[in-house]
Coordinates of C-alpha atoms and ligand atoms in Angstrom, one line a residue:
Chain A
M1 CA 8.5 -15.1 4.8
S2 CA 5.1 -15.9 3.5
Q3 CA 3.0 -12.9 2.3
P4 CA -0.6 -12.5 3.2
I5 CA -3.0 -13.5 0.5
R6 CA -4.1 -10.4 -1.5
V7 CA -7.8 -10.2 -2.5
L8 CA -9.7 -7.6 -4.5
L9 CA -13.5 -7.6 -3.7
A10 CA -15.6 -6.0 -6.3
K11 CA -19.1 -4.9 -6.9
V12 CA -20.0 -4.4 -10.6
G13 CA -22.8 -2.4 -12.2
L14 CA -26.0 -1.1 -10.6
D15 CA -26.0 -3.8 -7.9
G16 CA -26.3 -2.0 -4.5
H17 CA -26.3 -5.0 -2.2
D18 CA -23.1 -4.6 -0.2
R19 CA -23.9 -6.3 3.1
G20 CA -22.5 -9.6 2.0
V21 CA -19.3 -8.3 0.5
K22 CA -18.5 -6.2 3.6
I23 CA -18.9 -9.3 5.8
V24 CA -16.6 -11.2 3.5
A25 CA -14.1 -8.4 3.6
R26 CA -13.9 -8.4 7.3
A27 CA -13.8 -12.2 7.6
L28 CA -10.8 -12.3 5.2
R29 CA -9.0 -9.5 7.0
D30 CA -9.5 -11.3 10.3
A31 CA -8.1 -14.4 8.7
G32 CA -4.9 -12.4 8.0
M33 CA -5.5 -11.5 4.3
D34 CA -5.0 -8.1 2.7
V35 CA -8.3 -7.0 1.3
I36 CA -9.0 -4.2 -1.2
Y37 CA -12.6 -3.3 -1.8
T38 CA -13.6 -1.4 -4.9
G39 CA -16.8 0.1 -3.6
L40 CA -20.1 0.0 -5.4
H41 CA -20.9 0.6 -9.1
R42 CA -17.6 -0.2 -10.8
S43 CA -17.3 -1.3 -14.4
P44 CA -15.6 -4.5 -15.4
E45 CA -12.7 -2.3 -16.9
E46 CA -12.2 -0.6 -13.5
V47 CA -12.3 -3.8 -11.6
V48 CA -9.7 -5.5 -13.8
T49 CA -7.5 -2.4 -13.9
A50 CA -7.5 -2.4 -10.1
A51 CA -6.9 -6.2 -9.8
V52 CA -3.9 -6.0 -12.2
Q53 CA -2.3 -3.0 -10.6
E54 CA -2.8 -4.5 -7.2
D55 CA -1.6 -7.9 -8.5
V56 CA -4.1 -9.7 -6.2
D57 CA -4.0 -13.4 -5.8
V58 CA -7.8 -13.5 -5.9
L59 CA -10.4 -11.4 -7.7
G60 CA -13.7 -11.8 -6.0
V61 CA -16.8 -10.4 -7.6
S62 CA -20.0 -10.1 -5.6
L63 CA -23.2 -10.0 -7.6
L64 CA -26.8 -10.0 -6.4
S65 CA -28.3 -8.3 -9.4
G66 CA -28.5 -11.2 -11.9
V67 CA -26.1 -9.9 -14.5
Q68 CA -23.3 -12.5 -13.9
M69 CA -23.6 -14.0 -17.4
T70 CA -22.7 -10.7 -19.0
V71 CA -20.2 -9.4 -16.4
F72 CA -17.9 -12.5 -16.1
P73 CA -17.1 -12.9 -19.9
K74 CA -16.0 -9.3 -19.9
I75 CA -13.8 -9.8 -16.9
F76 CA -12.1 -12.8 -18.4
D77 CA -11.6 -11.0 -21.7
L78 CA -10.0 -8.0 -20.0
L79 CA -7.8 -10.2 -17.8
R80 CA -6.5 -11.9 -20.9
T81 CA -5.8 -8.7 -22.8
N82 CA -3.9 -7.4 -19.7
G83 CA -1.8 -10.5 -19.5
A84 CA -3.2 -11.5 -16.1
D85 CA -4.9 -14.8 -16.9
D86 CA -3.2 -16.5 -14.0
M87 CA -5.5 -14.6 -11.6
I88 CA -7.9 -16.7 -9.5
V89 CA -11.5 -15.5 -10.0
V90 CA -14.3 -16.3 -7.6
A91 CA -17.9 -15.2 -7.4
G92 CA -20.4 -14.8 -4.6
G93 CA -23.9 -13.5 -4.1
V94 CA -27.2 -14.7 -5.4
M95 CA -27.4 -16.6 -8.8
P96 CA -29.3 -19.6 -10.2
D97 CA -27.6 -23.1 -10.3
E98 CA -27.4 -23.2 -14.1
D99 CA -25.4 -20.0 -14.1
V100 CA -23.0 -21.5 -11.5
V101 CA -22.3 -24.4 -13.8
N102 CA -21.6 -22.1 -16.8
L103 CA -19.5 -19.7 -14.8
K104 CA -17.3 -22.6 -13.7
K105 CA -16.9 -23.6 -17.4
M106 CA -15.9 -20.1 -18.1
G107 CA -13.1 -20.2 -15.6
V108 CA -14.6 -19.0 -12.3
S109 CA -12.8 -21.1 -9.7
E110 CA -15.6 -21.2 -7.1
V111 CA -19.0 -19.7 -6.7
L112 CA -20.0 -19.2 -3.0
L113 CA -23.7 -18.2 -2.7
Q114 CA -25.9 -16.9 0.1
D115 CA -25.5 -18.4 3.6
T116 CA -21.9 -19.6 2.9
P117 CA -20.2 -19.6 6.3
P118 CA -17.3 -17.1 6.3
Q119 CA -14.9 -19.8 7.4
L120 CA -15.7 -21.8 4.3
I121 CA -14.9 -18.7 2.2
I122 CA -11.6 -18.3 4.0
D123 CA -10.7 -22.0 3.5
T124 CA -11.7 -22.0 -0.1
L125 CA -9.5 -19.0 -1.0
T126 CA -6.6 -20.3 1.0
C127 CA -6.8 -23.6 -0.8
L128 CA -7.1 -22.1 -4.2
V129 CA -4.0 -19.9 -3.6
E130 CA -2.0 -22.9 -2.3
E131 CA -3.0 -25.0 -5.3
R132 CA -1.8 -22.3 -7.6
G133 CA 1.6 -22.2 -6.0
A134 CA 4.3 -19.5 -6.4
R135 CA 3.9 -16.8 -9.0
Chain B
M1 CA 1.1 -14.6 -16.8
G2 CA 0.8 -18.3 -16.6
V3 CA 4.2 -19.9 -15.9
Y4 CA 6.5 -18.5 -13.3
L5 CA 8.6 -15.7 -14.9
P6 CA 12.0 -14.9 -13.5
S7 CA 12.0 -11.4 -12.0
V8 CA 14.7 -10.1 -14.4
E9 CA 12.5 -11.0 -17.3
L10 CA 9.9 -8.5 -16.0
I11 CA 12.3 -5.5 -16.3
A12 CA 11.8 -4.7 -20.0
R13 CA 8.1 -5.0 -19.6
V14 CA 8.2 -2.7 -16.5
Q15 CA 10.1 -0.2 -18.6
R16 CA 7.4 -0.4 -21.3
G17 CA 4.9 0.3 -18.6
E18 CA 3.0 -3.0 -18.7
P19 CA 0.7 -2.9 -15.6
A20 CA 0.8 -6.7 -15.0
A21 CA 4.6 -6.7 -15.0
I22 CA 4.8 -3.7 -12.7
G23 CA 2.2 -5.3 -10.4
R24 CA 4.0 -8.6 -10.3
L25 CA 7.5 -7.1 -9.6
I26 CA 6.0 -5.0 -6.8
S27 CA 4.6 -8.2 -5.3
R28 CA 8.0 -9.9 -5.5
A29 CA 9.6 -6.9 -3.8
E30 CA 7.0 -7.1 -1.1
S31 CA 7.6 -10.8 -0.5
G32 CA 11.3 -10.0 0.1
M33 CA 12.3 -13.0 -2.0
A34 CA 16.0 -13.3 -2.8
E35 CA 15.1 -14.2 -6.4
A36 CA 14.0 -10.6 -7.0
R37 CA 17.1 -8.9 -5.7
D38 CA 19.0 -8.7 -9.1
A39 CA 15.9 -7.3 -10.8
L40 CA 15.4 -4.8 -8.1
A41 CA 19.0 -3.7 -8.3
R42 CA 18.7 -3.1 -12.0
I43 CA 15.4 -1.2 -11.5
H44 CA 17.2 0.9 -8.9
K45 CA 19.7 1.9 -11.5
L46 CA 17.0 2.8 -14.0
A47 CA 15.1 4.9 -11.5
G48 CA 15.8 8.3 -10.1
R49 CA 13.8 10.6 -12.3
A50 CA 10.5 10.8 -10.5
H51 CA 9.4 13.4 -8.0
V52 CA 8.3 11.7 -4.9
V53 CA 5.7 13.5 -2.8
G54 CA 4.8 12.2 0.6
M55 CA 1.3 12.8 1.9
T56 CA 0.7 12.2 5.6
G57 CA -1.7 13.2 8.4
V58 CA -3.9 11.7 11.0
P59 CA -6.4 9.1 10.0
G60 CA -9.4 10.5 8.2
S61 CA -7.9 13.9 7.5
G62 CA -8.8 13.6 3.8
K63 CA -5.5 12.4 2.4
S64 CA -6.8 9.9 -0.2
T65 CA -9.6 12.2 -1.4
L66 CA -7.0 14.9 -1.8
V67 CA -4.6 12.7 -3.7
S68 CA -7.4 11.7 -6.0
Q69 CA -8.2 15.4 -6.7
L70 CA -4.6 16.3 -7.2
A71 CA -4.0 13.3 -9.5
Q72 CA -6.9 14.4 -11.8
R73 CA -5.3 17.8 -12.2
L74 CA -1.8 16.5 -12.7
R75 CA -3.1 14.1 -15.4
A76 CA -4.7 17.0 -17.2
G77 CA -1.2 18.4 -17.4
G78 CA 0.0 15.1 -19.0
D79 CA 2.1 13.6 -16.2
K80 CA 1.9 9.9 -15.6
L81 CA 1.3 9.4 -11.9
G82 CA 2.0 6.6 -9.5
I83 CA 0.3 6.4 -6.1
I84 CA 1.4 4.1 -3.3
A85 CA -1.2 4.0 -0.6
I86 CA -0.2 2.5 2.7
D87 CA -2.6 1.4 5.4
P88 CA -1.9 -0.3 8.7
S89 CA -2.3 -4.1 9.1
S90 CA -4.4 -5.3 12.0
P91 CA -2.1 -6.1 14.9
Y92 CA -4.4 -9.0 15.8
S93 CA -4.8 -10.9 12.6
G94 CA -2.0 -9.4 10.5
G95 CA -4.6 -8.8 7.8
S96 CA -5.9 -5.5 6.5
I97 CA -8.6 -3.7 4.7
L98 CA -6.8 -1.3 2.4
G99 CA -9.3 1.5 2.1
D100 CA -7.5 4.2 0.3
R101 CA -8.2 3.0 -3.2
I102 CA -11.9 3.3 -2.7
R103 CA -11.5 7.1 -2.3
M104 CA -9.6 7.3 -5.5
S105 CA -12.2 5.6 -7.7
D106 CA -12.5 8.7 -9.9
L107 CA -9.1 7.7 -11.2
S108 CA -9.9 4.1 -11.8
A109 CA -10.5 4.3 -15.6
D110 CA -7.2 6.1 -16.3
P111 CA -4.3 4.0 -17.4
G112 CA -1.9 6.9 -16.7
V113 CA -2.5 6.5 -13.0
Y114 CA -1.1 3.5 -11.3
I115 CA -2.5 2.9 -7.8
R116 CA -1.0 0.3 -5.5
S117 CA -2.2 -0.4 -2.0
M118 CA 0.2 -1.7 0.6
A119 CA -0.2 -2.9 4.2
T120 CA 2.4 -2.1 6.8
H121 CA 2.7 -5.8 7.9
G122 CA 4.1 -4.9 11.2
A123 CA 6.7 -2.4 9.9
T124 CA 6.9 0.7 12.1
G125 CA 7.3 4.2 10.9
G126 CA 4.1 4.3 8.9
M127 CA 5.7 2.8 5.8
A128 CA 5.5 -0.6 4.3
R129 CA 8.8 -2.4 3.8
A130 CA 8.7 -2.5 0.1
A131 CA 7.3 1.0 -0.4
L132 CA 10.5 2.4 -1.7
E133 CA 11.1 -0.5 -4.0
A134 CA 7.6 0.1 -5.4
V135 CA 8.6 3.8 -5.9
D136 CA 11.6 2.7 -7.9
I137 CA 9.6 0.3 -10.0
L138 CA 7.0 3.0 -10.9
D139 CA 9.8 5.4 -11.5
A140 CA 11.5 3.0 -13.9
A141 CA 8.1 2.5 -15.6
G142 CA 8.0 6.2 -16.5
F143 CA 5.7 7.6 -13.8
G144 CA 7.0 11.1 -13.4
V145 CA 5.3 11.9 -10.1
I146 CA 4.8 9.4 -7.4
I147 CA 2.7 10.1 -4.4
L148 CA 3.2 8.1 -1.2
E149 CA 0.2 8.2 1.2
T150 CA 1.1 6.9 4.6
V151 CA -0.6 6.7 8.0
G152 CA 0.6 9.5 10.2
V153 CA -0.2 8.9 13.8
G154 CA 2.7 9.7 16.0
Q155 CA 6.2 11.0 16.2
D156 CA 7.7 7.6 15.3
E157 CA 5.5 7.3 12.3
V158 CA 7.2 9.9 10.1
E159 CA 9.6 7.9 8.0
I160 CA 7.8 9.4 5.0
V161 CA 9.7 12.6 5.4
R162 CA 13.0 10.7 5.0
A163 CA 11.8 9.0 1.9
S164 CA 10.1 11.7 -0.1
H165 CA 11.4 14.8 -1.9
T166 CA 8.4 16.9 -0.8
T167 CA 6.3 16.1 2.3
V168 CA 2.8 17.4 2.6
V169 CA 1.1 17.2 6.0
V170 CA -2.7 17.2 5.9
S171 CA -4.8 18.4 8.9
A172 CA -8.6 18.5 9.0
P173 CA -10.8 20.9 11.0
G174 CA -13.1 19.7 13.7
L175 CA -11.2 16.7 15.0
G176 CA -10.5 18.3 18.3
D177 CA -9.5 21.7 19.8
E178 CA -5.9 21.5 18.8
V179 CA -4.4 21.2 15.4
Q180 CA -3.8 17.4 15.1
A181 CA -0.5 17.9 13.3
I182 CA 0.8 19.1 16.6
K183 CA -0.5 16.3 18.6
A184 CA 0.8 13.8 16.2
G185 CA 4.2 15.4 16.1
L186 CA 3.9 16.1 12.4
L187 CA 4.3 19.9 12.6
E188 CA 8.0 20.0 12.0
I189 CA 8.2 17.5 9.2
A190 CA 6.1 19.4 6.6
D191 CA 7.4 21.1 3.6
I192 CA 3.8 22.1 2.9
H193 CA 0.9 22.2 5.4
V194 CA -2.6 21.6 4.2
V195 CA -5.8 22.2 6.1
S196 CA -8.3 20.0 4.2
K197 CA -12.1 20.1 4.2
C198 CA -12.2 24.0 3.9
D199 CA -15.8 23.7 2.7
R200 CA -16.5 23.4 6.4
G201 CA -17.1 26.4 8.7
D202 CA -14.6 25.5 11.3
A203 CA -11.7 25.3 8.9
N204 CA -10.6 29.0 9.3
R205 CA -9.8 28.5 12.9
T206 CA -7.6 25.5 12.2
L207 CA -5.8 27.5 9.5
T208 CA -5.2 30.4 11.8
D209 CA -4.0 28.1 14.6
L210 CA -1.6 26.3 12.4
K211 CA -0.2 29.5 10.9
Q212 CA 0.3 30.8 14.4
M213 CA 2.0 27.6 15.6
L214 CA 4.4 27.9 12.7
T215 CA 5.4 31.5 13.4
L216 CA 5.8 30.9 17.1
G217 CA 9.2 29.4 16.3
I218 CA 8.4 25.9 17.5
H219 CA 9.8 25.1 14.1
E220 CA 13.5 24.9 14.8
Q221 CA 15.0 24.3 11.5
A222 CA 18.0 25.9 9.9
P223 CA 16.8 29.0 8.0
S224 CA 16.3 28.3 4.4
D225 CA 14.8 29.7 1.2
W226 CA 11.7 27.8 1.8
A227 CA 8.9 29.3 3.9
V228 CA 6.5 26.5 4.7
P229 CA 3.2 27.4 3.2
V230 CA -0.2 26.7 4.9
I231 CA -2.8 26.0 2.3
G232 CA -6.5 25.5 2.8
T233 CA -8.1 23.0 0.4
S234 CA -11.4 21.4 -0.3
S235 CA -11.9 18.3 -2.3
V236 CA -15.5 19.2 -2.5
S237 CA -15.3 22.7 -4.0
G238 CA -11.8 22.4 -5.4
E239 CA -10.6 25.4 -3.5
G240 CA -6.8 25.5 -2.9
L241 CA -6.0 22.6 -5.1
D242 CA -4.2 24.6 -7.8
E243 CA -2.4 26.5 -5.1
L244 CA -1.2 23.2 -3.6
L245 CA 0.0 21.9 -6.9
G246 CA 1.8 25.2 -7.4
A247 CA 3.5 24.9 -4.0
I248 CA 4.6 21.3 -4.8
A249 CA 6.0 22.3 -8.1
R250 CA 7.9 25.3 -6.5
H251 CA 9.3 23.0 -3.8
R252 CA 10.4 20.5 -6.5
D253 CA 12.2 23.2 -8.5
L254 CA 13.8 24.7 -5.4
A255 CA 15.1 21.4 -4.2
S256 CA 16.2 20.1 -7.5
D257 CA 19.6 21.8 -8.0
T258 CA 20.5 23.4 -4.7
D259 CA 22.6 22.5 -1.7
A260 CA 19.4 21.9 0.2
G261 CA 18.1 19.6 -2.5
R262 CA 21.3 17.6 -2.6
A263 CA 21.4 17.3 1.2
R264 CA 17.8 16.0 1.1
R265 CA 18.6 13.4 -1.6
K266 CA 21.6 12.3 0.4
S267 CA 19.6 11.9 3.6
I268 CA 17.0 9.9 1.7
A269 CA 19.7 7.6 0.4
E270 CA 21.2 7.2 3.8
F271 CA 17.8 6.5 5.3
R272 CA 17.2 3.9 2.7
L273 CA 20.6 2.2 3.2
R274 CA 20.2 2.0 6.9
K275 CA 16.6 0.9 6.8
T276 CA 17.4 -1.9 4.3
A277 CA 20.3 -3.0 6.5
E278 CA 18.1 -2.9 9.5
N279 CA 15.5 -5.1 7.8
L280 CA 18.2 -7.6 6.7
L281 CA 19.6 -7.7 10.2
Y282 CA 16.1 -8.2 11.7
D283 CA 15.4 -11.1 9.4
R284 CA 18.8 -12.7 10.1
F285 CA 18.4 -12.2 13.8
N286 CA 15.0 -13.8 13.7
A287 CA 16.1 -16.7 11.6
A288 CA 19.3 -17.3 13.6
T289 CA 17.8 -17.1 17.0
A290 CA 14.5 -18.9 16.5
A291 CA 15.9 -22.2 17.9
A292 CA 18.0 -20.8 20.7
S293 CA 15.5 -18.3 22.1
A294 CA 13.1 -21.0 23.4
K295 CA 15.9 -22.6 25.4
L296 CA 17.1 -19.3 26.7
A297 CA 13.6 -18.1 27.6
E298 CA 13.3 -21.3 29.7
Q299 CA 16.4 -20.3 31.6
L300 CA 15.0 -16.8 32.1
M301 CA 11.7 -18.1 33.3
R302 CA 13.4 -20.3 35.9
R303 CA 15.5 -17.2 36.8
E304 CA 18.7 -19.2 36.3
S305 CA 20.1 -16.1 34.6
D306 CA 19.1 -12.5 33.9
P307 CA 17.7 -10.8 30.8
Y308 CA 20.8 -8.9 29.8
S309 CA 23.2 -11.9 30.1
L310 CA 20.8 -14.1 28.2
A311 CA 20.2 -11.5 25.5
E312 CA 24.0 -11.1 25.0
E313 CA 24.1 -14.9 24.6
L314 CA 21.3 -14.8 22.1
L315 CA 23.1 -12.1 20.2
S316 CA 26.4 -13.9 20.2
T317 CA 24.7 -16.9 18.6
T318 CA 23.5 -14.7 15.8
L319 CA 26.9 -13.1 15.3
E320 CA 28.7 -16.5 15.4
G321 CA 26.2 -17.7 12.8
E322 CA 27.1 -14.8 10.5
G323 CA 30.8 -15.6 11.0
D324 CA 30.2 -19.3 10.0
H325 CA 28.5 -18.2 7.0
E326 CA 31.4 -16.0 5.9
R327 CA 33.8 -18.8 6.5
D328 CA 31.7 -21.1 4.3
V329 CA 31.8 -18.6 1.5
H330 CA 35.6 -18.2 1.8
S331 CA 36.4 -21.9 2.0
K332 CA 34.3 -22.5 -1.1
S333 CA 36.1 -19.8 -3.1
A334 CA 39.5 -21.1 -1.8
Ligands
LIG1 C1 -31.0 -7.0 2.1 C2 -31.5 -7.0 0.6 C3 -31.6 -5.8 0.0 C4 -31.2 -4.5 0.7 C5 -29.7 -4.3 0.5 C6 -29.0 -3.6 1.6 C7 -27.5 -3.6 1.4 N1 -26.9 -2.4 1.5 O1 -26.9 -4.6 1.1 C8 -32.1 -3.5 -0.1 C9 -33.4 -3.3 0.6 C10 -31.5 -2.1 -0.3 C11 -32.3 -4.2 -1.4 C12 -32.7 -3.6 -2.6 C13 -33.0 -4.3 -3.7 N2 -33.1 -5.7 -3.9 CO1 -32.5 -6.9 -2.5 N3 -32.3 -8.2 -1.3 C14 -31.8 -8.2 0.0 C15 -31.9 -9.7 0.5 C16 -33.2 -9.8 1.3 C17 -30.7 -10.1 1.4 C18 -29.3 -9.8 0.8 C19 -28.3 -9.8 2.0 O2 -27.9 -8.8 2.4 N4 -28.0 -11.0 2.4 C20 -27.1 -11.2 3.5 C21 -25.7 -11.3 3.0 C22 -24.7 -11.6 4.1 O3 -25.6 -12.4 2.1 P1 -25.0 -12.3 0.6 O4 -24.9 -10.9 0.1 O5 -25.6 -13.3 -0.2 O6 -23.5 -12.7 0.9 C23 -23.1 -14.0 1.3 C24 -22.7 -14.9 0.1 O7 -23.4 -14.6 -1.1 C25 -21.3 -14.7 -0.1 N5 -20.7 -13.6 -0.9 C26 -21.3 -12.4 -1.2 N6 -20.4 -11.7 -2.0 C27 -19.3 -12.5 -2.1 C28 -18.2 -12.2 -2.8 C29 -17.2 -13.2 -2.8 C30 -15.9 -12.9 -3.6 C31 -17.4 -14.4 -2.2 C32 -16.3 -15.4 -2.2 C33 -18.5 -14.6 -1.5 C34 -19.5 -13.7 -1.5 O8 -20.8 -14.4 1.2 C35 -21.8 -13.9 2.1 C36 -21.8 -14.6 3.4 O9 -22.2 -15.9 3.1 C37 -31.9 -10.5 -0.8 C38 -32.5 -11.9 -0.7 C39 -31.5 -13.0 -0.5 N7 -32.0 -14.1 -0.1 O10 -30.3 -12.8 -0.8 C40 -32.6 -9.6 -1.7 C41 -32.3 -9.7 -3.2 C42 -30.8 -9.8 -3.5 N8 -32.7 -8.4 -3.7 C43 -33.3 -8.4 -4.9 C44 -33.8 -7.3 -5.5 C45 -34.6 -7.6 -6.8 C46 -33.7 -6.0 -5.0 C47 -34.2 -4.7 -5.7 C48 -34.0 -4.6 -7.2 C49 -35.6 -4.6 -5.3 C50 -36.4 -3.4 -6.0 N9 -37.2 -3.8 -6.9 O11 -36.2 -2.3 -5.6 C51 -33.4 -3.6 -5.0 C52 -32.1 -3.3 -5.8 C53 -31.2 -2.4 -5.0 C54 -29.9 -2.2 -5.8 N10 -29.5 -0.9 -6.1 O12 -29.2 -3.1 -6.0 C55 -33.4 -9.8 -5.4 C56 -32.3 -10.1 -6.5 C57 -32.9 -11.0 -7.6 C58 -31.9 -11.5 -8.6 N11 -30.6 -11.5 -8.3 O13 -32.3 -11.9 -9.6 C59 -33.2 -10.7 -4.1 C60 -32.4 -12.0 -4.4 C61 -34.5 -10.9 -3.5 C62 -35.4 -11.8 -4.3 N12 -35.5 -13.1 -4.0 O14 -36.0 -11.4 -5.3 N13 -32.2 -5.6 -1.2
LIG2 N1 -16.4 18.0 3.6 C1 -15.3 17.4 3.2 N2 -15.1 16.1 3.5 C2 -14.0 15.5 3.0 C3 -13.0 16.2 2.2 N3 -12.0 15.4 1.9 C4 -12.3 14.2 2.5 N4 -13.5 14.3 3.1 C5 -14.1 13.2 3.8 O1 -13.3 12.8 4.9 C6 -13.4 11.4 5.1 C7 -12.0 10.8 5.1 O2 -11.4 11.0 3.8 P1 -10.2 10.1 3.3 O3 -9.7 10.8 2.1 O4 -10.5 8.7 3.3 O5 -9.1 10.4 4.5 P2 -7.7 9.8 4.7 O6 -6.9 10.8 5.4 O7 -7.2 9.2 3.5 O8 -8.1 8.6 5.7 P3 -7.1 7.3 6.1 O9 -6.4 6.9 4.9 O10 -8.1 6.4 6.7 O11 -6.2 7.9 7.2 C8 -14.3 10.8 4.0 O12 -15.5 10.6 4.5 C9 -14.3 11.9 3.0 O13 -15.4 12.0 2.2 C10 -13.3 17.6 1.9 O14 -12.5 18.3 1.3 N5 -14.4 18.1 2.4
LIG3 MG1 -6.5 7.3 3.0

């Protein structure tokens, strides 16, 4: 019996762009995943608390406000202090190339920016979870 | 958590209330994996203290918002609170968007509230398969009150009443002429009725209708000490929330040490036993018949035999399979 992949989609801070994240939520649901969306304006603490309680396979953060380089370090810190450092973290939205490079160094597994076809997002998450294996 | 931790090693951490361990053990319970059985058995022994409140009602009636409001008030009283919010899976993709949590975001900074969203994954009855295991896990982790929010859409969808100590049915005004609880067959199952969204003008009518329905004697239960209250609430103004909490507390006290309470706990246990057996049977049936059913379906399609005869044959392969399994076990121990 294989369980559907569980994903938490989060919007952090003042960023009010939610079109993309809602499209992603539907695409993942239609691909058979269980999706929990935090809604807008959450803090990193709230997002990590939710991700840990829900024990999601993937924490996906959508950011179009330019604050990725302050948000992701906090998220990784909080995941560590919660003993949840095996969680797969991905990012989406709008951000410059150099940030993408640094985010990946920090531990973000994939960054999927504007115009990524939904199917590619589905395939990427499926792959990441398969690679991780049982938990 | 890094490396794979055996489920039994999570128990002590669950008892200490570590969120990551609680979350992981619930996931293992949801997966139905055999590896988690021992751990869940021990958790079941540790549990049994929490008060389980079921919250149901037609979609959009305001359940999640209400749970969030109640939770904030309960927290002010010091109770640690678990919430299990169940939403239906899409019948097409099997996936889901679990939307209850977003209505509870006022709670999201409080470590004394543990919220877990679950999809039904094709289970009928409005409940997710592992919902009661999740209740045990939160119970063992010291959450004194556990609220189960389920989808309530029809008469078959009311397993919640057979799993919770106190069942609250939420109706909202303005979703049609009739009180929806009646349409959905939820009228009789309530220990407490709530009419939500009382900040709206049309709520009074729904309240009166509901009260009338209840006094009309449609409600054919054995007479008891408990008169089902009908409470108007508003998650906007806060109206009725303390009254509802009071009613929940009274119902808990009344049911804790009385014959009615014992009967309820026994029927919960019986339900759980049967449901678990049913799930096991279902899984074994599926596993045992997967190969044979294609062949038999072929015969049915060609009308070489009839549905009943072939179904009996399919069943007998399952039962034989079970028998073989037993023999295996015996011959090994011999
Ligand atoms: C539409 C839009 C708006 C709408 C938003 C409506 C809404 N409810 O979403 C409105 C008009 C409200 C708006 C307002 C603003 N906007 Co605006 N907006 C845009 C615009 C034109 C398109 C965004 C969009 O919806 N794209 C379509 C969706 C489908 O794409 P997407 O969100 O990128 O999502 C895709 C991927 O990124 C990915 N994805 C997204 N999330 C996730 C999550 C995960 C986990 C994964 C795996 C993938 C993933 O999947 C999606 C499908 O491929 C962009 C320009 C652009 N090129 O992006 C600017 C843009 C994002 N906005 C911008 C700005 C500055 C603003 C304002 C500050 C403007 C102002 N001065 O008032 C305000 C801020 C509002 C706020 N509170 O946040 C800037 C941001 C600059 C930056 N990041 O440094 C942009 C980039 C425009 C620009 N070039 O300057 N905006
Ligand atoms: N006016 C008013 N609106 C409310 C109240 N409570 C909830 N709502 C609104 O009703 C809608 C549904 O609320 P939810 O709490 O999501 O309802 P639900 O019963 O949990 O819904 P499902 O889980 O989808 O079945 C939301 O738009 C809420 O804002 C209330 O007391 N007053
Ligand atoms: Mg809800």
